[in-house]
Every structure is written in structure tokens, then in C-alpha cells.
């Protein structure tokens, strides 16, 4: 069963793995996770019409791109000229060789099967995957690779020589030496017999990519290390940990390659483990290809960390690109992909336009709801098509947020919050006819939802989330539950929030990092100020509406006065004045809605966002608390051990020692968790500030332009009136 | 001389208690030495800034425009260069320059209070001879309740505001108060100027006493009985008006005037109320800018990102815009609302003239009836004839001068409206252009950064 599972799994991991990377705690539940991945990875299916090729392609691509730049060049170059098979074999050889100098024999084995397997898939997938590659994703990868060529080179060089010069090299070396052994052993047995390792490897690489991609720059810098560490810790408790700690980036790759499967990532680990052990055998030919890819992917992952600049996008595209390359491992696809990659890099990093339009009331009475048209326009290859439209209702948006925040908030990500539920407003819409206040409510919500979605897809990690893609793409979405403000689930949520708040108050964190302390303070005072400002802008809106109303009344009154006036010229001038005032009334009204939609709503958004920012600080605190608790526990265990030692009870002593080991592992893991969350929070806050600066600037300019426009209109109106006034005789 | 003496008075400690205006310059001096309310004394008042903006606004000429029919006769020139506000009382310094030899001196100043103006107006109304004239409407009682109340509220809300915000709000209020004060002075001035420019009123004895008598007029304030008596008289008058208005006028001109003025009065009254509301809400918008600007600047001060400069620019701009918006509101108030308000009162005066004429007509008809009765009874015939003759004479005189007055009133109204509307349109354009320039400058700056 395992085998079967592994083989099936191998394709889906790409998308899923991405998601899972975020969840570091999955290590233990390999099988389960794998399953989850599959189920969760609906997207993967979509993407992967030719699943195997895609998976294979990734690595292949990577390999190619990397290979030229890297020390691997030799084999690659040679092979590149030739058909895929040779390349793949060459790559595999090179890698194998580099990795395991000693295990030359093994190399041969690998290479052979790989080549064979590669050939088969290549033929199958070439057509389809190639197309995909051409579109977009490949570009980014290639570019990344090239850009990071230097880094790669280093790595590769190191790998080859197994020299210990760089940190990266060290870990690699270690990894290679040890993991290789492991892998060699396994593959040697399994792989040799078949290319089993490949399947596992594929899974791994994919994950590695995912890691690289998802984590993006930051991950590479730190979080990556953490991620890799975690999985590794359990598996490799011994050496890998050290390696990882030292050279995180390096560690990832190595881990992926060798231990492969287990350590790459939690998710990867889940999938990888089974695949390695069992799947490898079963996978057969396909697995061979996968192996190649896997190796390639490993390289990619190494590269990706280095390529801070190329972010998620690059990472994402890399997957598809890789598929292409793998599918068409021939030399042809490579150049194309490179070019494409470059193009993509030049392109705006966000080629994704989302709009929410056409609010429509569905149903009647209290069961009625508003449905919105969510249209997406994109050139990102992660989507099935370039343009698609779905209908979503408000609770779907809330559901999306629930899913995202469940997955990402605990890792310190700022998950953009959706607009609040408004029972009052919605009830009005449900009951009311076409009165202006409910129309305004609907428009306000529509605009807020649009901004919300745009914020979500602007977030590199969230964009990768399959739920986001599903939300944008999938025709029918399961009804979101638990988003009802008054439902039982809502009640539970409230209780949870309350308990959270209490625990927050009770946790006294002695802050080690001044940066966080200062930021938190800043965030809090900003929150206050924004709230104040929001209240004032609200009052401006109200006053301007009053002004508009009063102007309208005055206009009517002046019109009446004009009609009573017996001097003809004055009468005309007065009715002209009434007209001018009428127009000005409209102007005030428009300006009031500009005040509201451009200015007040921006502030409301940011007040909500600040809540999310504070939540991510809370997550960090929670991680810290967990770490502290674990430390305390460890301390207790140690004391128990000491007592036992004193009491001379050897039978229980062993158990106590085991517990200590266990808790030591936990402590170090929680510490890494904390470090990782801290790093993420830091990154996220910086990102938030950048976005805020951009948003505010944009909106302020927009607002001023709206003011400018109404002033210009005013000039026009009065200038038109002036001759009328002068004409009074 | 006079103003300096006043300046030496010990300052009272309650807000808006003591105030004095001597032209533009005096206004400045006065506000600078004006005390802030007791609770606010710890805050330094920088009223000079507010003042400058006001003294620009408060062009005396603008106000005069309300009644444009002032002839250029320089035989009697009156102005109020100075005024002092003490609690509820406002003391005006009425300055006269004349070539008429009915006055003892060519130039003199006297202190007068609002009640003195009312007295003058009432004596004019009561003078039988002037029944055929539109008696210039009495100036409204000085009303500083609005700004005073606002000031009170501001003091209460002080804790919710930042220092700068509070200072700006206070400034704004002071400006408003000063504007009200100036308007009050000007309305009183216009009243006198209209009298002085009228061929009949300028020769009125009471008017001359009002101008010349250099002691306190110490006009006896109306006591309660008189006050209620006046009230009762008003009631009777309006009831009478209703009765008389049913009578079809023999004269086409007056019949038309009557319907026109009645209609016009209700319309202009409505328009005045609406314009007041409009300018008030405009003022609120301008005030909101103050708070927003202050808060934005606070946020900017705490921000460490590139946003800081943007927010600062934005805040500065809002502060400037707020001033412009405030000016728009006060100019509308001055040019539009004040115009409507004045003509509302003037039309009331014209209506009063019509009433007096209608009353005379009714009297004449009654005397006719009495004469008929007397003839029937052959009793007291000469007496009745005399009475009838007098009534007719009075009525004819009233009709004649009334016709003249109403015609000139019409011309005056049209000219005043024209002038004010043109000025308002020009000011609106000026302010809008000002805002446009400010906005464009700021947008460019933001875009560059």
C-alpha cells in the first residue's frame, strides 16, 4: 500500500508541499500528511494533467539550468547537446559523483535507470509540458538559477570537491558523506534494483523547491534553516542538526538529496519517507526520472535560497518550468526556458489582477445573500487559464480567511483580514428595497472585498496557498461554515479569542529583541492614532453630507426666491445661482463619498490590518511561551533525574534519561520555532510597512486628486455664473 | 484718544468680555490684549495669526455694499471706528463729520449703545411724518451666544485634543467671534449711514441729537409694561394687517407691491435660514480639516518610514486647505447670508410702510363713512368733513412718498444683489483657484518623492 501511495503521491507534492512547508510540525505524521497532501492538493491535479512529467520536469529544469553554471557543467554541457537522456544521466552522474565520490558504482546504477525513465516520460510529456514552460513559469527559475549561478557554482564546486571551505560546502559534505551513505544504501539496494529512490527524491526535491519558494528570501536566510532543521532533527538527530544549523541553505539541499525524503521538509518528509522506503521500489521507471529531478530540485533549492531577489514567483514558476524541462529534457526546451525566465523577471512581479464586481442579490428574505463576481486576470502559470470568473458570496471570503489564518497565522504571517460581517447592514439589504443606504453598503463591501483579495494575492506566501487558488478558480466552493457571526462556531471562536486574550495578559515576556518591543509599541500607538483619525474622517464625511444636503435646500430656496423676484435679470441670476448650488451639492456629495471610499476606508482597512499585525506579534509570543514551558519541563526532568540518581534507582533512570533527551529535542525545536516565527514576523512587519507606505501614498494622492477635481469643477461653475451676475441690470 | 483710554482699562478675566475695535488696526490691538477664558488662560493665545486673516476678510467696504444707495453727499458722514464689548453690552463710538450748520461742530464722536439705536429707530417709526417712508430696519441685537457657546464646548473637549489642535480650534473660534463682532458693528453703522443719506431722515431732530449729544443718552430701557405693551401692539398690528390685507387696494401699484412683498418676504426668509445652515455646515467641514490635519501630523511624527514626509506634506496641505475652506464659508456668510438677512429686514420695513398706508386708507374710508353718517344725521358735518379731508390728505401723501420709496427700494435691492453676487462669485473662484494650486503643488511633491 505504501508503495502505491508513494507512486501516486509523487505527482501531487508540488503544490501541496508548498502549503505544508509552512507547517513545521508534521514530521511525525508522515503517512497522514502525505495523504493530506493528496487530498489537499486538488490543485496539483489541475496543474498536473501530466503529473509525472511535471514533477520530473521540475528537477530536470533545475538541473539543466544549474548544471551549466555549476561545476556540473561538464557533464551537463556534454549531455545538454545530446537528448534528455544523456543530460539526465549526466546530471545524475555528476550529482551522484559529486555527492558520493566513493560510491561511483552507485552512480552508474542511478544514471542508467534514470536515463531510461527519463526517456519515457519525456516523450509523453514533451508536448504539454513544453507549452506550459513556454508560458511563464520556467523563466523565473532559469533566471534565478543563472543569477544565483555564482552561488550555485560555489555549492557545486564544493560538492564536487567536497571541500569544506564554505559553510554550505561543509554541510553538503557532511550530508553527502552521511546522507549519501544512507541514500546510497537505500538506493543502492532499492534504487539499484530499481529507481525507487527517484520517486522519493522527486518528492523531496519538489518539497525543497517549495521550501525555497514559499519561504522566499527570508526562509533562505533563516527560516529555511529552521524548517529544515526541524524535520531533520527527529530523523538525523546526530549530524544533520549541526550541519543545518551551520549552513541552513546548504543543509536543506543536502537533506533533501540524501535523507532525503524525510528531512527536506515536514511535508516532504511525510511523503518522502514512505516513498523512499517503500515507494522507491514500487515506483519503477517513473521513479527513475523522478530521481533525476529530485537531484535537480535539490540543486534548485540550494539556488533558491541564494536568490533572494527571485521570490515566490520565481519559485512557483520553477515548478512548472521544471516540468517542462523534465518533460522535454532535450536541449531545445532549455534555451527557451531561459529566455522566458528572463522575460518573466522583467515583467511585473504581479501579473495578477483581481476584481470583485456585480454584486447580486441571490434568494429572498432572510436567506438571501449577495453574490459577487470575482474575476481574475493573470499570466501566472499556476492558474489554469489566463482569465477566469467565479461567483462568491461573502461567507466564502470569510471562509478563505479562516483557512488562511488557520494555516499561516501561527507561523507569524500577517493574514489580511476581510471586512467585518455586518448583520445590520446585510439585514437592511435583505429586507430593504433599493434604498441608497443599502446600495452604499453593498458598494462599500464590494470595494472592501476587492481590496481584501488584492492584499491576499499580493502576499507571496498566501498566493501560493492552494485555498487561494481554489477560491479564485474553482467553480463551486463548498459552503463555508462557521463564519456566521452568531453561529455556534462563532461562539466558540469568541471563547477562544477570550481565552487567548487572557493568556496574552498573563504571559510576561522578557523581550530579548528590542526591535520587536519597539515595533509593537509603534503598532499600538499607530492603531490608536488611526482610530482617532478614522473617527475624524467619519465626521468629515458626515459634515460634508450635511453640507451637501443644506446646499440642496438652499438651492431650492434660491430658486423659489428667483421665481418671486420681479426684476427679470435678477430673477435669472438667482435661478442660475440655484443651478450652480445644485451642482455644488452634487460636488459635495461626490466629495463626501470620496472622503469615505478613498480615505476613511483606507484607514478602516489599516485598522483591521493592524489587528493582524498585532496577532502575529502574539503568535511570536506564543512560540516563545511554548519554548519557555519546554525549558521548564526539561529543567524538571533533569531534577528528577538527579533525584533518581541520588536515590539510586537505575530502573527509572533510563526512562528519565530518555525523557530528557526527548525534552531536549523539544526545547531545541521550540527554540527554532520561535526563531523562525520571529524571523517571519520581522519580515512580515517590514513587508507590511512597505505596503502601507505604498498604499497610503497612493491613496493620499488619489484623495488629493479627487479634491483637486472638485475644486476645478467649482471654478468652472462659478466662472459660468459670473457673467450672469454681471448681467443684472 | 478714546481707544487708548479704553485700552488702559484693567482686563476682565472672562472670555469675550471686553472688546474694542478701532478700524482694522484697533481690531488687532484689541484681540491681542483680549484675555482667554479663565479655564484656558494657561494656554498662550496666538491671536495675531487669526487676526491677520480676519482683518483681511473684514473689509468694511464689503459690508457697506449691503445698502448701496448711500449717496455721495458729504454733508453728513458717519462711521463707527471703534467699539467695545462688555459682557452683553456693546459700546459703539459713533463718529460724525459734517458740513451742516445744524450741528455745533464739524466733527465729533459720541459713545452709543445698541439700545440707543433701537430708541432712535422707534422714535422714527412713531413719527407720523415718516409714515410714508421706508424706515431703515433697526440693527439686530448683538449676539455672541454662538461663538461663546462653542468656546465653552471647546473648553470641555480640551482633553480630547492635542495642544496644536486646541490652539487652532481656539484661533478659529476667536476669528469667528471677531467676525460676528465686526458684523454687528457694521450693521449698526449701516443703519446710521442709511439715515444720514436719506434727505428726510438726515434732518431728523432725534437723529441729530443721537449723533451730537456727547453724554450718555441714557435712554430709558423699556420697562416690562412697555415691553408687553409693545408686544401687544405688535399683535394688534399683525391682526390688523391681516384684516386690512383683505381689502382690495384701489391702486394697482400698491396692490402688486403688496402681493410681491408678502411673497418675497417669505421666500427670502426661507433662503436666509437655508443659507445660514449651509454656511454653518461649511464651517464644520473646515473645522474637521483641523482635526484631521493634526492627527495626520501626529501619525507622521511617529512614523519612521518613507511615509513620514508624505504624511507631513498631507497634513500641511490640509491645514492650508482648512484656512481656504474657512474663508469660503465666511465669505459666503458675508456676501450671501448677510445680504439676504439685511434685505429680509428691509423688506419687513417696506411691508410696514405698506401697512401704514393701508391703515391710512382704512382710516380714510372710515372717515368717509363717518361723513356720510354725519350728513345723514346733519350733525357735526364740518368736523367730519375736516376729518375726512385730513385722512385723504394723509393717505395721498403716504401713497405718493410710498410709491417713491418702494421704487427706489427696488432699484437699491437689485444693485445690492448684483454687487454681492459678483463679489461672491469672484471670491469663490479665487478660493477654488487657491485650493487648486495648493493641491496641485502637493500632488506633484508627493509624486516626485
PDB file of C-alpha atoms in Angstrom, chain B residues 41 76 99 103 117 153 192 194 222 290 294 299 304 320 361 415:
ATOM      1  CA  UNK B  41      -5.500  81.128  30.467  1.00  0.00           C
ATOM      2  CA  UNK B  76     -23.000 114.258   6.768  1.00  0.00           C
ATOM      3  CA  UNK B  99     -20.704 120.489   6.944  1.00  0.00           C
ATOM      4  CA  UNK B 103     -24.572 120.832  14.140  1.00  0.00           C
ATOM      5  CA  UNK B 117     -30.002 102.678  18.196  1.00  0.00           C
ATOM      6  CA  UNK B 153     -17.733  73.333  24.406  1.00  0.00           C
ATOM      7  CA  UNK B 192     -26.859 105.286  10.683  1.00  0.00           C
ATOM      8  CA  UNK B 194     -28.800 104.987   5.642  1.00  0.00           C
ATOM      9  CA  UNK B 222     -38.149  99.693  28.129  1.00  0.00           C
ATOM     10  CA  UNK B 290      -8.143  70.965  11.551  1.00  0.00           C
ATOM     11  CA  UNK B 294      -3.458  67.483  13.429  1.00  0.00           C
ATOM     12  CA  UNK B 299       0.909  59.903  12.824  1.00  0.00           C
ATOM     13  CA  UNK B 304       9.753  56.166  10.651  1.00  0.00           C
ATOM     14  CA  UNK B 320      -3.846  75.269   4.366  1.00  0.00           C
ATOM     15  CA  UNK B 361     -56.635 104.019   3.571  1.00  0.00           C
ATOM     16  CA  UNK B 415     -27.947  96.814  -7.276  1.00  0.00           C
TER      17      UNK B 415
END
